Amino acid sequence: QVQLVESGGGLVQPGGSLRLSCAAEGFTLNYYAIGWFRQAPGKEREGVSCSSNIDNTYYADSVKGRFTISRDNAKNTVYLQMNSLKPEDTAVYSCALSLTCAGLEPSEYGYWGQGTQVTVNS
């Protein structure tokens, strides 16, 4: 199958850290930008970060300085390292595909993974 598969979500206390993975299956990630997005219940999907095909990076102001996106093309995977997590970071995190990062606008990303739940509470 051609798909993006997120993993690494879970329950973490405020101030804790978590690393999410977005693994590409059935295609080569090198050619594409990968964005991370999140959506909490009842809220719009929010762009979090993006890694371009030449490894330029972009971050939403809400996560800048706390989250780091990186890619390992040899493993066909993009990571989102999340530090200093806050309860408001709680959401389903999804990765998505684009030719370029196109900012953090969800409508510019044409293929989505199923998401992984991140819950930040005590």
Coordinates of C-alpha atoms in Angstrom, one line a residue:
Q1 CA 0.0 0.0 0.0
V2 CA 1.0 3.6 -0.5
Q3 CA 0.4 5.3 2.8
L4 CA 1.8 7.4 5.6
V5 CA 1.8 5.8 9.0
E6 CA 2.1 7.8 12.2
S7 CA 3.3 6.4 15.5
G8 CA 4.7 7.4 18.8
G9 CA 1.7 9.0 20.4
G10 CA 0.6 8.4 23.9
L11 CA 0.0 9.8 27.3
V12 CA 2.6 12.2 28.8
Q13 CA 2.7 14.6 31.7
P14 CA 3.0 18.3 31.2
G15 CA 6.6 19.2 30.6
G16 CA 7.3 15.8 29.2
S17 CA 8.5 14.8 25.8
L18 CA 7.3 12.6 23.0
R19 CA 8.7 11.8 19.6
L20 CA 6.3 11.1 16.7
S21 CA 7.2 9.2 13.6
C22 CA 5.7 9.5 10.1
A23 CA 6.8 6.5 8.0
A24 CA 6.2 6.5 4.3
E25 CA 5.2 3.1 2.9
G26 CA 5.1 2.3 -0.8
F27 CA 6.9 5.5 -2.0
T28 CA 10.1 7.4 -1.4
L29 CA 9.8 10.2 1.0
N30 CA 12.8 12.1 -0.4
Y31 CA 10.7 13.6 -3.1
Y32 CA 8.1 15.2 -0.9
A33 CA 7.5 17.7 1.9
I34 CA 5.9 16.3 5.0
G35 CA 3.7 18.4 7.3
W36 CA 2.6 17.7 10.8
F37 CA -0.9 18.8 11.8
R38 CA -3.1 18.3 14.8
Q39 CA -6.8 18.4 15.6
A40 CA -8.5 18.5 18.9
P41 CA -12.1 17.5 19.3
G42 CA -14.4 20.2 18.0
K43 CA -11.6 22.3 16.7
E44 CA -10.1 23.0 13.3
R45 CA -7.1 21.2 12.1
E46 CA -4.0 23.2 12.9
G47 CA -0.6 23.2 11.1
V48 CA 2.2 22.4 13.4
S49 CA 5.4 21.9 11.4
C50 CA 6.7 21.0 8.0
S51 CA 9.9 19.5 6.5
S52 CA 10.5 20.2 2.9
N53 CA 12.1 17.9 0.4
I54 CA 15.3 19.9 0.8
D55 CA 14.9 19.8 4.6
N56 CA 13.8 23.4 5.1
T57 CA 11.7 23.5 8.2
Y58 CA 8.6 25.5 9.3
Y59 CA 6.9 25.8 12.7
A60 CA 3.7 27.2 14.0
D61 CA 4.3 30.0 16.6
S62 CA 2.5 27.9 19.2
V63 CA 5.2 25.2 19.1
K64 CA 8.3 27.1 18.0
G65 CA 11.1 26.4 20.4
R66 CA 9.5 23.3 21.8
F67 CA 9.0 21.1 18.7
T68 CA 11.6 20.0 16.2
I69 CA 10.9 18.3 12.9
S70 CA 13.5 16.2 11.2
R71 CA 13.8 13.6 8.5
D72 CA 15.7 10.5 8.0
N73 CA 15.4 9.7 4.3
A74 CA 17.3 6.4 4.7
K75 CA 14.5 5.3 7.0
N76 CA 11.9 6.9 4.9
T77 CA 10.6 8.6 8.0
V78 CA 9.9 12.1 9.3
Y79 CA 10.0 12.8 13.0
L80 CA 8.4 15.4 15.3
Q81 CA 10.2 15.8 18.6
M82 CA 7.9 17.4 21.1
N83 CA 9.4 18.8 24.3
S84 CA 7.9 20.9 27.1
L85 CA 4.5 19.5 26.3
K86 CA 1.4 21.4 27.5
P87 CA -2.2 20.2 28.0
E88 CA -3.2 22.4 25.0
D89 CA -0.9 20.2 22.8
T90 CA -3.4 17.3 23.3
A91 CA -4.8 16.3 19.9
V92 CA -4.6 13.8 17.2
Y93 CA -1.5 14.4 15.2
S94 CA -1.4 13.5 11.5
C95 CA 1.3 13.8 8.9
A96 CA 0.5 14.8 5.4
L97 CA 2.1 15.0 2.0
S98 CA 2.9 17.9 -0.3
L99 CA 5.3 18.7 -3.1
T100 CA 6.4 21.7 -1.0
C101 CA 5.7 22.8 2.5
A102 CA 3.3 25.5 1.2
G103 CA 3.4 27.0 4.7
L104 CA 1.2 25.1 7.1
E105 CA -2.1 25.3 5.3
P106 CA -3.8 21.9 5.4
S107 CA -5.6 22.4 2.1
E108 CA -2.2 22.4 0.3
Y109 CA -1.5 18.8 1.5
G110 CA -3.0 16.1 -0.6
Y111 CA -2.4 12.9 1.3
W112 CA -2.9 12.1 5.0
G113 CA -2.1 9.5 7.5
Q114 CA -4.6 8.2 10.0
G115 CA -3.1 10.0 13.0
T116 CA -1.8 9.2 16.4
Q117 CA -3.2 10.4 19.7
V118 CA -1.2 12.7 21.9
T119 CA -2.6 13.3 25.4
V120 CA -0.9 15.7 27.8
N121 CA -2.2 15.6 31.4
S122 CA -1.2 14.5 34.8

